[in-house]
Short mmCIF file of C-alpha atoms in Angstrom, two decimals:
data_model
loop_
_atom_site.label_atom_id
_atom_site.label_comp_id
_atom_site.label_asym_id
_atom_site.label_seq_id
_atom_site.Cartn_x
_atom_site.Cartn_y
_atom_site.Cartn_z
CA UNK A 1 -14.20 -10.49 -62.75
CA UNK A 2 -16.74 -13.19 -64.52
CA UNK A 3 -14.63 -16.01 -65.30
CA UNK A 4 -15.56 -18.13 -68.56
CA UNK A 5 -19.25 -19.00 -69.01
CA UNK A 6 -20.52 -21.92 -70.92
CA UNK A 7 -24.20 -23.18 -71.08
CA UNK A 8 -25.58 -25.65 -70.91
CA UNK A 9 -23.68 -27.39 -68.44
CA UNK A 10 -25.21 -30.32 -69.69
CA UNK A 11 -26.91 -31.69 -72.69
CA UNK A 12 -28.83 -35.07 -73.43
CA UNK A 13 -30.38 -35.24 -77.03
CA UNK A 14 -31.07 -37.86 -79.16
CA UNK A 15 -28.91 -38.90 -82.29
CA UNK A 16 -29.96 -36.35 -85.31
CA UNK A 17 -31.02 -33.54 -83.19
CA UNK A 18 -29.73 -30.17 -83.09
CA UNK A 19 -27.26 -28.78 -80.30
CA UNK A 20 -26.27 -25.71 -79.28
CA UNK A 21 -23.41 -24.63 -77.01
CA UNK A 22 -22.62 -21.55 -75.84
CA UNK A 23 -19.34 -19.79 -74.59
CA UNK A 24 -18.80 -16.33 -73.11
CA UNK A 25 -15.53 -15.27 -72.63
CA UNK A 26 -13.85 -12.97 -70.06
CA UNK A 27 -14.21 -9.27 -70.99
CA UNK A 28 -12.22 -8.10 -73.31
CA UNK A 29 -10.43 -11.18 -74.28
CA UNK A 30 -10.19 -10.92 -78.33
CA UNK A 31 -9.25 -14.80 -78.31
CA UNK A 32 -11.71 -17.82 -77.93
CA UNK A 33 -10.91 -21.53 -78.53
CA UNK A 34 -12.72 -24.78 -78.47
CA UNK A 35 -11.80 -27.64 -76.97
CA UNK A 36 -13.02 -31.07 -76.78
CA UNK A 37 -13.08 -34.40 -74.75
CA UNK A 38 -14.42 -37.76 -75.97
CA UNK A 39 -14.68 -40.49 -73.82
CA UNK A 40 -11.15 -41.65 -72.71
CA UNK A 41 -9.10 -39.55 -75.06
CA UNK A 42 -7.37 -36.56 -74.69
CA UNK A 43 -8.52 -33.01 -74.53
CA UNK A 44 -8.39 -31.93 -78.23
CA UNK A 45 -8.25 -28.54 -79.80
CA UNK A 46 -11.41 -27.94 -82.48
CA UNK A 47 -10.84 -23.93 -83.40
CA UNK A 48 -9.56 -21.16 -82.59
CA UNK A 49 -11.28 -17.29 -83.36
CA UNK A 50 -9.62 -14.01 -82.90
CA UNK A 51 -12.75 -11.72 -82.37
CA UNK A 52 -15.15 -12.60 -85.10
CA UNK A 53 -12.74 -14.15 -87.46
CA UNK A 54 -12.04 -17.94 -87.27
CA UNK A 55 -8.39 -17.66 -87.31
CA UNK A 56 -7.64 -21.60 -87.29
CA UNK A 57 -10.59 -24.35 -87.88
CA UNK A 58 -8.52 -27.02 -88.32
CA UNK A 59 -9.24 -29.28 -85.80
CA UNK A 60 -13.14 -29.16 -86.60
CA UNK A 61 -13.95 -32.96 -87.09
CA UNK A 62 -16.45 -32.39 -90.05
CA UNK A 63 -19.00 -30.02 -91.15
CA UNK A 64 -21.98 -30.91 -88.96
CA UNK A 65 -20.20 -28.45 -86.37
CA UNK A 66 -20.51 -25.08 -87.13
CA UNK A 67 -19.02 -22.48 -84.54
CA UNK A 68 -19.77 -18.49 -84.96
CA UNK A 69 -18.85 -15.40 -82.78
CA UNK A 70 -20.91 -12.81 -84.45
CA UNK A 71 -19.83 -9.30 -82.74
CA UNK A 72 -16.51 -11.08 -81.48
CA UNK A 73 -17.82 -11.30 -77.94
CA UNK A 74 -19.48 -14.85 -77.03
CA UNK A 75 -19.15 -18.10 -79.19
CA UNK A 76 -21.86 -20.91 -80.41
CA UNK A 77 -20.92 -24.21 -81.42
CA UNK A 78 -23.49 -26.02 -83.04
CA UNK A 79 -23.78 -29.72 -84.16
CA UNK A 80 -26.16 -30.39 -86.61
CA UNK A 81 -27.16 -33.38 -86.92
CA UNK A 82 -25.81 -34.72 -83.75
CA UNK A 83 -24.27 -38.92 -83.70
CA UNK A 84 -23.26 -40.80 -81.13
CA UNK A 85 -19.71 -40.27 -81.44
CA UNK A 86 -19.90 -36.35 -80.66
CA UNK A 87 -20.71 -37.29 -77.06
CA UNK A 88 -18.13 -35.64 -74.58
CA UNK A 89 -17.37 -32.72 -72.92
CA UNK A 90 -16.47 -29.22 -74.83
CA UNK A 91 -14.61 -26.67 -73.27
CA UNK A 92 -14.05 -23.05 -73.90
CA UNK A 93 -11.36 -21.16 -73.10
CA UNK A 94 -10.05 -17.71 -73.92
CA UNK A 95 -7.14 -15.58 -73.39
CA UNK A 96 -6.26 -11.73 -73.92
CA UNK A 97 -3.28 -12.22 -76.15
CA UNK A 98 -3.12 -14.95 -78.19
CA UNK A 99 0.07 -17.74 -76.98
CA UNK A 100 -0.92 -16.08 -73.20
CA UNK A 101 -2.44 -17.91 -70.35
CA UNK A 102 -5.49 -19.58 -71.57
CA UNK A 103 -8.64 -19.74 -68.93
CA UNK A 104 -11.27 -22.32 -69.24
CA UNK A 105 -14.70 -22.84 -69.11
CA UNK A 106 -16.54 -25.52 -66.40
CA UNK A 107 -17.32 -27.24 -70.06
CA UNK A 108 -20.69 -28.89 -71.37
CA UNK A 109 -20.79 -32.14 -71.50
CA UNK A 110 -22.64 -33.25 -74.14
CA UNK A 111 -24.42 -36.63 -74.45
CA UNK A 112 -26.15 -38.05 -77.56
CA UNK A 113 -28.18 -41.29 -77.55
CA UNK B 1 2.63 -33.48 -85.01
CA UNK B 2 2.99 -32.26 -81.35
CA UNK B 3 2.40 -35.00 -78.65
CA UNK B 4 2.28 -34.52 -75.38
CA UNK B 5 2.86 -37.74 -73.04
CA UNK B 6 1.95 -37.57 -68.81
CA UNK B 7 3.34 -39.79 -66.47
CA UNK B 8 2.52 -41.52 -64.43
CA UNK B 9 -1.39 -41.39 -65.59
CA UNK B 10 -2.12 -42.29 -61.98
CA UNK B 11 -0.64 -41.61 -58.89
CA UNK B 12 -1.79 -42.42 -55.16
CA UNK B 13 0.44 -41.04 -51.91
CA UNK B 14 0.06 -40.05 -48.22
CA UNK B 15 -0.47 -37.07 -47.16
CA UNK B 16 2.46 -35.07 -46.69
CA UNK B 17 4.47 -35.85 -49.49
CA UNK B 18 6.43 -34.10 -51.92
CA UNK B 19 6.00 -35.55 -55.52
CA UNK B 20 6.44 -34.72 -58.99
CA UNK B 21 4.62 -34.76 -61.79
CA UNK B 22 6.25 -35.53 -65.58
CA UNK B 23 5.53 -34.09 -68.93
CA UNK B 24 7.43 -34.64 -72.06
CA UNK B 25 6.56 -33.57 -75.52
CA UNK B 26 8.18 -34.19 -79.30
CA UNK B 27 8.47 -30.85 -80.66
CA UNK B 28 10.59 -28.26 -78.84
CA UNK B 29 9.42 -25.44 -80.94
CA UNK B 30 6.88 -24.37 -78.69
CA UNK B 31 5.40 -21.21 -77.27
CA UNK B 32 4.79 -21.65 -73.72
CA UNK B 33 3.49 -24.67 -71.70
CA UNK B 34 0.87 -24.39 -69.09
CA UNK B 35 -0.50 -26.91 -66.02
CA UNK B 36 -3.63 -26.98 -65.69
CA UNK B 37 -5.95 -28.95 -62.28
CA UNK B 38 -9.22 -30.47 -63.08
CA UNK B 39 -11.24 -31.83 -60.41
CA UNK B 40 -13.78 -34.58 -61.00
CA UNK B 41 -16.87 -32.96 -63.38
CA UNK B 42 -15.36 -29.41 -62.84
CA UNK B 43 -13.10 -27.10 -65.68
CA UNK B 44 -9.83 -26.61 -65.77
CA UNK B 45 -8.14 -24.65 -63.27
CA UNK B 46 -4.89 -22.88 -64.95
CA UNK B 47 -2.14 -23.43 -62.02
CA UNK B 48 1.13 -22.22 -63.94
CA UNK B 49 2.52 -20.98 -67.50
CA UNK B 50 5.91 -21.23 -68.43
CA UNK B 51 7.19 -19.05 -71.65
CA UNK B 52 9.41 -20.99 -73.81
CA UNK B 53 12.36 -18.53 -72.99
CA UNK B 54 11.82 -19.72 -69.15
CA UNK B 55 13.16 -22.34 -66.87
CA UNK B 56 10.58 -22.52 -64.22
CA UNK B 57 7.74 -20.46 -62.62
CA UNK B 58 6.30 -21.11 -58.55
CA UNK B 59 3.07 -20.48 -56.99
CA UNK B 60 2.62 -21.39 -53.70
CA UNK B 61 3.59 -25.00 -53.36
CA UNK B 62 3.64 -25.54 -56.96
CA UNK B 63 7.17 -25.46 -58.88
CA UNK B 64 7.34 -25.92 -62.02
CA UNK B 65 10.06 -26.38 -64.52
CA UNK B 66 10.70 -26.64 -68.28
CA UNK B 67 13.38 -27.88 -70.04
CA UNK B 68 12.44 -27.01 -73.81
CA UNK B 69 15.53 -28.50 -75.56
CA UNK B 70 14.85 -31.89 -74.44
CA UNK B 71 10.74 -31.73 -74.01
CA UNK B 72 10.44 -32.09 -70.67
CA UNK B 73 8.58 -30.44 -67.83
CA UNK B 74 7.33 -31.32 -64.49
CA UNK B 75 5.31 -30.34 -61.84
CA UNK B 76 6.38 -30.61 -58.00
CA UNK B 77 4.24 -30.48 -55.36
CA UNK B 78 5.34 -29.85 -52.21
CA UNK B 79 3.79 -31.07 -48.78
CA UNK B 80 1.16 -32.83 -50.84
CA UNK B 81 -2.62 -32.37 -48.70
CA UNK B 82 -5.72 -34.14 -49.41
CA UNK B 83 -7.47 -30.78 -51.34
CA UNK B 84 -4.81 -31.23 -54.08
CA UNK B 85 -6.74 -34.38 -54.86
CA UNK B 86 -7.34 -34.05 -58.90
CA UNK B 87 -6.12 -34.60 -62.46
CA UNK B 88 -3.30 -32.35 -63.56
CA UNK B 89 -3.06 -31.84 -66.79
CA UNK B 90 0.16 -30.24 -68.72
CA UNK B 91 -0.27 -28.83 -72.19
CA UNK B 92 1.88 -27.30 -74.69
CA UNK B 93 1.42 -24.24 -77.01
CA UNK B 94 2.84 -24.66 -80.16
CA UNK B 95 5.00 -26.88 -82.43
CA UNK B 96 5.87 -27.01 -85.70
CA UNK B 97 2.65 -27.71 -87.29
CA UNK B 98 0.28 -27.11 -84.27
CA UNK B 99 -0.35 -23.01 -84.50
CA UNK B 100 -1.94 -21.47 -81.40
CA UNK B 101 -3.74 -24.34 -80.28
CA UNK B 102 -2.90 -26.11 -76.50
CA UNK B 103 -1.91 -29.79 -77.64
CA UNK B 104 -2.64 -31.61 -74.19
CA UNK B 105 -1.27 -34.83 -72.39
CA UNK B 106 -3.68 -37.53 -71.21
CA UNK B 107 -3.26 -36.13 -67.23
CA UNK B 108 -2.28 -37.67 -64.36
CA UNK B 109 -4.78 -38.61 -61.71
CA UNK B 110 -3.67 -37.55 -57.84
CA UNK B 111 -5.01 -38.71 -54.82
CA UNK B 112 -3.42 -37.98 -51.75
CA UNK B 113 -4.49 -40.23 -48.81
CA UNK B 114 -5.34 -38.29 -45.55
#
């Protein structure tokens, strides 16, 4: 069984750009979350869906991120325009059941100069 | 607000030893708490979950125990060997204010010396 997929597994752009990241989740989990990690903080929750529908967005830092599941199967998480400070890695993870084992991504690590 | 504290953040032992790894958090009304391993540019690697109504939960060499009333859990290792080399990171589901989302601790970084 596929574990979960992100891509890219890296990203360099240049403060301004566009980004786009990319999560599948394992089959037939109907929960997706995103996760991130700036440079020497912690790992920090940024939403959560339950199949299409964002069920909790709170910890989106502002609204040049925009995340979508359209179909409730794989996620995008966009950042538009990109700044310096977005730089880190983002993680995916997903679970079956929501407040069940949650299994990560290998995360895209994002850099923007 | 749920926080989630790790020590120690680094840790450094010979091979061979049994240690333990500590996690405490400030809001007891949580869901489960999971341990997860991260090696160096890799994901995280889901080693245990403990449900709140638990006291512990073992794989392998791996114990690890919860003690919700007080916000504590740790992580023992036994027979520690070179591969278990990595940051291990504990994080809690749950909390007052915190929903669904995994609030997560700032890790602890092993290297066991062959």
């Amino acid at each position: 069984e596929a574990g979960v997929t992100q891509f890219p597994s890296h990203s360099v752009i240049e403060k301004g750009q566009t980004v786009t990241l990319r999560c599948d989740p394992i089959s037939g989990h109907d929960n997706l979350y995103w996760y991130r990690r700036v440079m020497g903080k912690e790992i920090k929750f940024l939403l959560h869906f339950v199949k299409e529908s964002k069920q909790d967005e709170s910890g989106m830092p502002n609204n040049r991120f925009l995340a979508e599941r359209t179909g409730g199967t794989y996620s995008t998480l966009k950042v538009q325009p990109a700044e310096l400070e977005d730089s880190g890695v983002y993680f995916c993870a997903s679970s079956q059941v929501v407040n069940t084992e949650a299994f990560f991504g290998q995360g895209t690590r994002l850099t923007v100069v | 607000k749920q926080e989630v504290t790790q020590i120690p953040a680094a840790l450094s032992v010979p091979e061979g030893e049994n240690l333990v790894l500590n996690c405490s958090f400030t809001d007891s009304a949580i869901y489960n708490l999971q341990w997860f391993r991260q090696d160096p540019g890799k994901g995280l690697t889901s080693l245990l979950l403990i449900q709140s109504s638990q006291r512990e939960q073992t794989s392998g060499r791996l114990n690890a125990s919860l003690d919700k009333s007080s916000g504590r859990s740790t992580l023992y290792i036994a027979a520690s060997q070179p591969g278990d080399s990595a940051t291990y990171l504990c994080a809690v589901r749950g909390g007052r204010n915190a929903g669904n989302m995994l609030t997560f601790g700032g890790g602890t970084r092993l290297m066991v010396k062959p």
